[in-house]
Amino acid sequence: MAETRSTCPYCGVGCGVIIQSEGTQITGVRGDPLHPANHGRLCTKGSTLHLTAAPALARQTRLLQPLLRAGRGQAPQPIDWDTALDLAATRMADTVQQHGPDAVAIYASGQLLTEDYYVFNKLAKGLLGTNNLDTNSRLCMSSAVAGYKATLGADAPPACYDDLQHARCLFIVGSNAAWAHPILFRRIEDAKAANPQLRIIVADPRRTETAEIADLFLPLQPGTDVQLFHGMLHAMLWEGWLDTDYIARHTSGFDDLKALVREATPERVARDCGLDMQDVLQAARWFALGGEDGSTAQRAPTLSLYCQGLNQSSSGTAKNAALINLHLATGQIGKQGAGPLSLTGQPNAMGGREVGGMANLLSAHRDLANAQHRAEVAAFWGVPSVPASPGKTAIELFEAAADGQIKALWIACTNPAHSLPDQATVRRALERAEWVVLQDAFATTATAAYADLLLPATTWGEKLGTVTNSERRISRVRAAVPAPGQARHDWQIATQIAQRIEARLRPGQPSLFAYDTRNAAAGAERIWNEHRDSTRGRDLDITGLSWPLLESAGPQQWPLPAGAQAGTERLYADGIFPTADGRARFAAQPYRPVAEPRSARFPFSLNTGRLRDQWHGMSRTGQLGRLFAHQSEPVLNMHPQDMERSRLQPGQLVAVRSHHGQIVLPVQADTGLGLSQVYLPMHWGSEYLSGRDAQGQAVGGLNALTTPAFCPQSKQPELKHAAVSVQAVDLPWSLLARVWLPPERVLAARQQLAALLPAFDFASCVPFGENGALEQAAGARQGLLLRAACATAPDAALLQHVRQLLQLEGPDLLHYADAQRGHSRTLRLRAGSGDTAGQTWLDGLLLCGDTRAGGWLSALLEGDAPLQLSSRTLLSPGAEPPSGLASARSVTVCSCWGVGEQAITQTLHHCRGSDAQRLEQLQNQLKCGTQCGSCLPRLRQLVRDSAQQALPA
């Protein structure tokens, strides 16, 4: 067995992994104990990476050869690589020559490696002559970038992960780190355990699992972050908690900010934010002084962690800058345990920013709007000039394509038909563009259906290059196995197309892309060296770093200029900033409400976010049924009082409408939400949640609802908030199917079923898996869960197609049908053999019309026990289970060991002692929370809840 050190492809924590492989197959993964980001830990997603590389899944989901559509709507057909590359280059070059360079655009991804990003950036701005290169990092980190630059002068997070162990106050705002950055949250838990006096403030409209660790929780109203920060600064001014010496020596612009926050009194801020005034004052004191025992004479350090709650906003730059203002005003920056630290959403959004891979950036943190910077890059690349006109950012890019301005669209490693807001416009853009290329590892994304040409790319375990994490740490990505099929590295594909384009656009001139595409290791290193050389003298200077040093010394932080012995842990310790005068700038930006406020027509605030065990559009995590155990289906979360006022019952279907579209899905109660707020995870695209709207058009998942309004400075859209209405819908005919399928068939069937979802008024289709230990997961069963509803029973041919795809045909079936009422129940049984001969198990079910028995039948199907019920009982329609059976499956809390909430609560009845002692007893008995730790916040919550229930009345 071979072992290869690499990096996890999920969030921006940047965890090191050790990949185990045998021949061409990845067989295991574990955390790298030598990697400074995670010290050997992995979350639920990282721990299952090897399972997503299984050959049976790849054959069903991977794009393994170039494909071409002869016409829109037709099935794509295989072509050879040379034909594909020639065609891609010809269409891009023709478009430039016929319509001008700005008629083409590239939309890429924060999941690309730095080397991939670099080639795409050079291709667009140096060869094609357009700045229409943007990435899905625009949806993730562009407000953080703009906030850093507006205040500190450069896109450089000044703090690092080790600051967690030195901080005495931790301010977490706009981040559910417990779910979005679980391994970093393990370090927060460690810091709190090592120092119980560490004060943790969590500000979030929703009481998440992150909030469970808070000493002070601030459930502010959506979009009011700037007002909260201004109110905290007002209190610091009034109480004399500022570091006036630091302000005088190292900053500028404070007088304008002071005037701006004069009206942000604690009373007004408490009213606007929906908070208690004393909590606002407490937060201001702890932040300014580093905990409740601090003083201006002995100020303890404060560290801020923040993510999409600040970034994905029409005031995203103002939110980021207002938070950094607090650090500058109190001198809480440039020292151990202090500073603002933005949590990067994607694995290499930071690396993309380093090489200028966005519409407003150039290599090495240069600005496109700066003529000197453009000249420097042009000289470095050896081209006459870099175009000066601004490029289209993500929202603008797809709006331009929808309007016919952009003719050719090249999409790499991302799924805009899921992730962008206002899906109606995005899909119109994909339909209207004359030429769409999709370069991806997976053939199953929603965007793939719109592509004229599909190019197969490598993915985790096959790629090689570098990435940069949230703390500016550069890590190597290494290939453990060769690429499957005909897949190629993203930079190889871009290079080979660029070489063909320059033969048309720069005939007879030296190649801009003289990278070795045959020897991938040599080619990638040369690209990285070119990027390194471009950073000389810049704030991110890495001229002292090399691939051999990364090989021998491991991940390194920038800056690391020539002559330095190591990277820089913390920035601005000397109080000198990368601005014209060396001073940080206070940004006096006013508070503005959300782009779409609640109204009588749309009385609820929709908040979007993540699930604990899923990643983005789920093209990878969505392959594993076990990762749906924690949250098995798309549901809308709503406060119980709002449900009661709206006369809604748990599980009832509701129509959620916004200014932009509508979706239908079940509703469930959530006491963690504020009143007039609802919550829906970002992952539910049309591949998993669909149906048809009132006009009979297919619904585009969650982002059918979200607004394209964006921050005027960062151009990042307000994905975190939309005003919606929630109303019950009457869809009396329903369908529920839950079936175990062969591993080589389950994802192909899901893809085929996804194409049928728009035939229903509501439909969702997700995998599920055996609820067992992770170490046994490779051989575990997988299945599909299909749920649908209609106003009237659908065509019989459609239902027959569903039965065929779910393999609910053949002799081993129990079947009941009432054709007149449109009701039927079909059960597939599996007979035992050998020692289990004579016993049967429930292997599949399809309930149509009346689905009330779905709960207890699903529990039977997922259980291990053979059936003890008669056929008549199994086919009974009632919601109440036969005596002795569970009414529904238990929600999984610990994915690593397959432990459900019911088993945990039952075990806690017999545990004694303090909360910590009872948690330890629970872990000893069930093993939950002993592996990746992602479930620990929930386990602690259950321990506390059980203790409360055990108290005498």
Tab-separated table of C-alpha atoms in Angstrom, residues 528-743:
chain	number	residue	atom	x	y	z
A	528	TRP	CA	4.224	27.923	-9.857
A	529	ASN	CA	7.749	29.304	-10.228
A	530	GLU	CA	6.425	31.899	-12.674
A	531	HIS	CA	3.756	32.873	-10.163
A	532	ARG	CA	6.394	33.021	-7.413
A	533	ASP	CA	8.558	35.365	-9.465
A	534	SER	CA	5.602	37.694	-10.017
A	535	THR	CA	5.297	38.226	-6.237
A	536	ARG	CA	8.772	39.790	-5.805
A	537	GLY	CA	8.456	42.933	-3.706
A	538	ARG	CA	4.727	42.516	-3.215
A	539	ASP	CA	2.906	42.042	0.108
A	540	LEU	CA	2.699	38.302	-0.556
A	541	ASP	CA	6.326	37.908	-1.627
A	542	ILE	CA	7.243	34.195	-1.750
A	543	THR	CA	10.534	34.450	-3.614
A	544	GLY	CA	12.199	32.632	-0.700
A	545	LEU	CA	9.943	29.608	-1.207
A	546	SER	CA	10.401	26.704	-3.604
A	547	TRP	CA	8.816	23.357	-4.363
A	548	PRO	CA	11.799	21.535	-2.837
A	549	LEU	CA	11.311	23.579	0.356
A	550	LEU	CA	7.611	22.697	0.416
A	551	GLU	CA	8.640	19.052	-0.022
A	552	SER	CA	11.183	19.094	2.791
A	553	ALA	CA	9.731	21.578	5.288
A	554	GLY	CA	6.006	21.200	4.628
A	555	PRO	CA	3.346	23.940	4.290
A	556	GLN	CA	4.569	27.539	4.583
A	557	GLN	CA	2.894	30.883	5.223
A	558	TRP	CA	3.425	33.954	3.110
A	559	PRO	CA	5.092	36.350	2.944
A	560	LEU	CA	8.337	34.432	2.694
A	561	PRO	CA	10.718	36.676	0.711
A	562	ALA	CA	14.182	35.708	-0.451
A	563	GLY	CA	16.527	35.438	2.520
A	564	ALA	CA	13.789	34.728	5.081
A	565	GLN	CA	14.117	31.553	7.111
A	566	ALA	CA	10.365	30.971	7.504
A	567	GLY	CA	7.012	32.434	6.611
A	568	THR	CA	5.322	35.191	8.595
A	569	GLU	CA	2.767	34.055	11.184
A	570	ARG	CA	1.243	37.466	11.912
A	571	LEU	CA	1.183	40.631	9.872
A	572	TYR	CA	1.467	44.284	10.914
A	573	ALA	CA	3.237	43.641	14.232
A	574	ASP	CA	5.226	46.822	13.532
A	575	GLY	CA	2.099	48.873	12.882
A	576	ILE	CA	3.139	49.538	9.291
A	577	PHE	CA	0.561	48.768	6.621
A	578	PRO	CA	0.833	48.393	2.803
A	579	THR	CA	-0.737	51.777	2.091
A	580	ALA	CA	0.748	54.934	0.579
A	581	ASP	CA	1.497	56.445	4.020
A	582	GLY	CA	1.994	53.172	5.904
A	583	ARG	CA	-1.128	53.767	7.992
A	584	ALA	CA	-4.237	51.649	8.211
A	585	ARG	CA	-7.402	53.459	7.142
A	586	PHE	CA	-10.645	53.573	9.056
A	587	ALA	CA	-13.507	52.996	6.636
A	588	ALA	CA	-16.493	55.173	7.451
A	589	GLN	CA	-19.238	53.294	5.641
A	590	PRO	CA	-22.837	53.769	6.828
A	591	TYR	CA	-25.244	51.053	7.851
A	592	ARG	CA	-27.706	50.059	5.146
A	593	PRO	CA	-30.442	47.439	5.490
A	594	VAL	CA	-30.737	44.318	3.353
A	595	ALA	CA	-31.437	44.712	-0.364
A	596	GLU	CA	-34.872	43.107	-0.083
A	597	PRO	CA	-36.454	43.918	3.287
A	598	ARG	CA	-39.406	41.995	4.603
A	599	SER	CA	-42.808	43.293	3.558
A	600	ALA	CA	-46.486	42.424	3.828
A	601	ARG	CA	-46.146	40.407	0.616
A	602	PHE	CA	-42.883	38.722	1.651
A	603	PRO	CA	-42.939	38.685	5.473
A	604	PHE	CA	-40.061	36.255	6.155
A	605	SER	CA	-36.281	36.582	5.948
A	606	LEU	CA	-34.732	33.588	4.192
A	607	ASN	CA	-31.282	32.746	5.538
A	608	THR	CA	-29.097	30.274	3.657
A	609	GLY	CA	-26.141	28.268	4.941
A	610	ARG	CA	-24.484	24.865	5.073
A	611	LEU	CA	-25.159	21.370	6.278
A	612	ARG	CA	-22.606	19.711	8.523
A	613	ASP	CA	-21.799	16.776	6.245
A	614	GLN	CA	-22.272	18.271	2.757
A	615	TRP	CA	-20.197	20.473	0.481
A	616	HIS	CA	-21.487	23.116	-1.954
A	617	GLY	CA	-23.448	21.553	-4.837
A	618	MET	CA	-22.746	18.021	-3.557
A	619	SER	CA	-21.218	16.765	-6.822
A	620	ARG	CA	-18.774	14.849	-4.581
A	621	THR	CA	-20.363	14.489	-1.123
A	622	GLY	CA	-23.754	13.796	-2.718
A	623	GLN	CA	-22.414	10.480	-3.982
A	624	LEU	CA	-22.394	9.009	-0.460
A	625	GLY	CA	-25.640	7.994	1.156
A	626	ARG	CA	-24.051	8.007	4.611
A	627	LEU	CA	-23.426	11.765	4.369
A	628	PHE	CA	-27.204	12.312	4.128
A	629	ALA	CA	-27.812	10.561	7.455
A	630	HIS	CA	-27.431	13.771	9.480
A	631	GLN	CA	-29.864	15.691	7.240
A	632	SER	CA	-31.631	13.278	4.935
A	633	GLU	CA	-33.853	15.535	2.816
A	634	PRO	CA	-34.376	19.186	1.886
A	635	VAL	CA	-36.630	20.932	4.413
A	636	LEU	CA	-37.400	24.529	5.273
A	637	ASN	CA	-36.663	25.414	8.904
A	638	MET	CA	-39.125	27.754	10.603
A	639	HIS	CA	-39.768	28.928	14.150
A	640	PRO	CA	-42.566	26.912	15.847
A	641	GLN	CA	-44.546	30.062	16.654
A	642	ASP	CA	-44.460	31.128	13.006
A	643	MET	CA	-45.612	27.646	12.030
A	644	GLU	CA	-48.459	27.828	14.514
A	645	ARG	CA	-49.526	31.280	13.280
A	646	SER	CA	-49.404	30.008	9.698
A	647	ARG	CA	-51.268	26.828	10.702
A	648	LEU	CA	-48.474	24.621	9.407
A	649	GLN	CA	-47.658	21.121	10.623
A	650	PRO	CA	-44.189	19.508	10.603
A	651	GLY	CA	-43.615	17.781	7.281
A	652	GLN	CA	-46.324	19.760	5.506
A	653	LEU	CA	-45.483	21.016	2.017
A	654	VAL	CA	-45.170	24.769	1.644
A	655	ALA	CA	-44.580	27.089	-1.284
A	656	VAL	CA	-41.692	29.473	-0.644
A	657	ARG	CA	-41.887	32.512	-2.933
A	658	SER	CA	-39.576	35.494	-3.440
A	659	HIS	CA	-39.312	38.312	-5.989
A	660	HIS	CA	-37.356	35.884	-8.198
A	661	GLY	CA	-39.027	32.497	-8.080
A	662	GLN	CA	-40.705	29.748	-6.122
A	663	ILE	CA	-39.925	26.308	-4.706
A	664	VAL	CA	-42.025	23.765	-2.818
A	665	LEU	CA	-40.674	21.618	0.024
A	666	PRO	CA	-41.571	20.345	3.506
A	667	VAL	CA	-41.343	22.566	6.584
A	668	GLN	CA	-39.999	21.658	10.023
A	669	ALA	CA	-39.797	23.455	13.359
A	670	ASP	CA	-36.530	25.024	14.526
A	671	THR	CA	-36.342	26.933	17.813
A	672	GLY	CA	-32.882	28.205	16.869
A	673	LEU	CA	-34.429	30.660	14.420
A	674	GLY	CA	-35.802	34.064	15.249
A	675	LEU	CA	-39.378	34.980	14.529
A	676	SER	CA	-40.143	35.900	10.897
A	677	GLN	CA	-37.026	34.036	9.766
A	678	VAL	CA	-36.663	30.795	7.816
A	679	TYR	CA	-33.576	28.789	6.941
A	680	LEU	CA	-32.657	26.611	3.970
A	681	PRO	CA	-29.225	25.040	3.280
A	682	MET	CA	-27.414	26.177	0.142
A	683	HIS	CA	-26.774	22.644	-1.154
A	684	TRP	CA	-30.254	21.890	-2.506
A	685	GLY	CA	-29.957	22.564	-6.215
A	686	SER	CA	-32.251	21.265	-8.921
A	687	GLU	CA	-30.301	17.985	-9.020
A	688	TYR	CA	-31.873	17.155	-5.637
A	689	LEU	CA	-34.868	19.473	-5.185
A	690	SER	CA	-37.139	20.356	-8.058
A	691	GLY	CA	-40.663	20.278	-9.411
A	692	ARG	CA	-42.550	22.727	-11.571
A	693	ASP	CA	-43.813	26.230	-10.980
A	694	ALA	CA	-47.231	27.684	-11.722
A	695	GLN	CA	-46.257	28.075	-15.395
A	696	GLY	CA	-45.155	24.447	-15.619
A	697	GLN	CA	-41.450	25.328	-15.800
A	698	ALA	CA	-38.796	23.310	-13.989
A	699	VAL	CA	-37.748	24.810	-10.641
A	700	GLY	CA	-34.044	25.637	-10.190
A	701	GLY	CA	-33.528	24.596	-6.571
A	702	LEU	CA	-32.852	26.933	-3.675
A	703	ASN	CA	-31.325	29.682	-5.804
A	704	ALA	CA	-34.556	30.143	-7.679
A	705	LEU	CA	-35.333	32.337	-4.634
A	706	THR	CA	-32.160	34.340	-4.027
A	707	THR	CA	-31.457	37.881	-5.162
A	708	PRO	CA	-28.783	39.025	-7.658
A	709	ALA	CA	-28.344	42.261	-5.675
A	710	PHE	CA	-24.681	42.680	-4.792
A	711	CYS	CA	-22.277	44.834	-2.824
A	712	PRO	CA	-21.282	47.797	-5.031
A	713	GLN	CA	-17.606	47.498	-3.985
A	714	SER	CA	-16.981	43.749	-3.854
A	715	LYS	CA	-19.704	42.743	-6.351
A	716	GLN	CA	-20.540	39.810	-4.052
A	717	PRO	CA	-24.248	38.897	-4.146
A	718	GLU	CA	-26.540	38.843	-1.127
A	719	LEU	CA	-26.961	35.072	-1.078
A	720	LYS	CA	-27.534	35.095	2.691
A	721	HIS	CA	-30.839	36.943	2.576
A	722	ALA	CA	-34.006	37.155	0.538
A	723	ALA	CA	-37.504	38.249	1.500
A	724	VAL	CA	-39.953	35.375	1.038
A	725	SER	CA	-43.480	34.264	1.736
A	726	VAL	CA	-44.334	30.807	3.075
A	727	GLN	CA	-47.754	29.303	2.414
A	728	ALA	CA	-49.211	25.837	2.605
A	729	VAL	CA	-49.869	24.131	-0.724
A	730	ASP	CA	-52.552	21.588	-1.385
A	731	LEU	CA	-50.974	18.657	-3.224
A	732	PRO	CA	-53.144	15.743	-2.149
A	733	TRP	CA	-51.438	13.034	-4.240
A	734	SER	CA	-48.001	12.039	-2.901
A	735	LEU	CA	-45.277	9.511	-3.606
A	736	LEU	CA	-42.601	8.030	-1.362
A	737	ALA	CA	-39.978	5.564	-2.521
A	738	ARG	CA	-37.022	4.196	-0.549
A	739	VAL	CA	-35.013	1.430	-2.192
A	740	TRP	CA	-31.663	-0.304	-1.724
A	741	LEU	CA	-29.839	-0.515	-5.056
A	742	PRO	CA	-26.604	-2.121	-6.300
A	743	PRO	CA	-23.610	0.219	-5.819
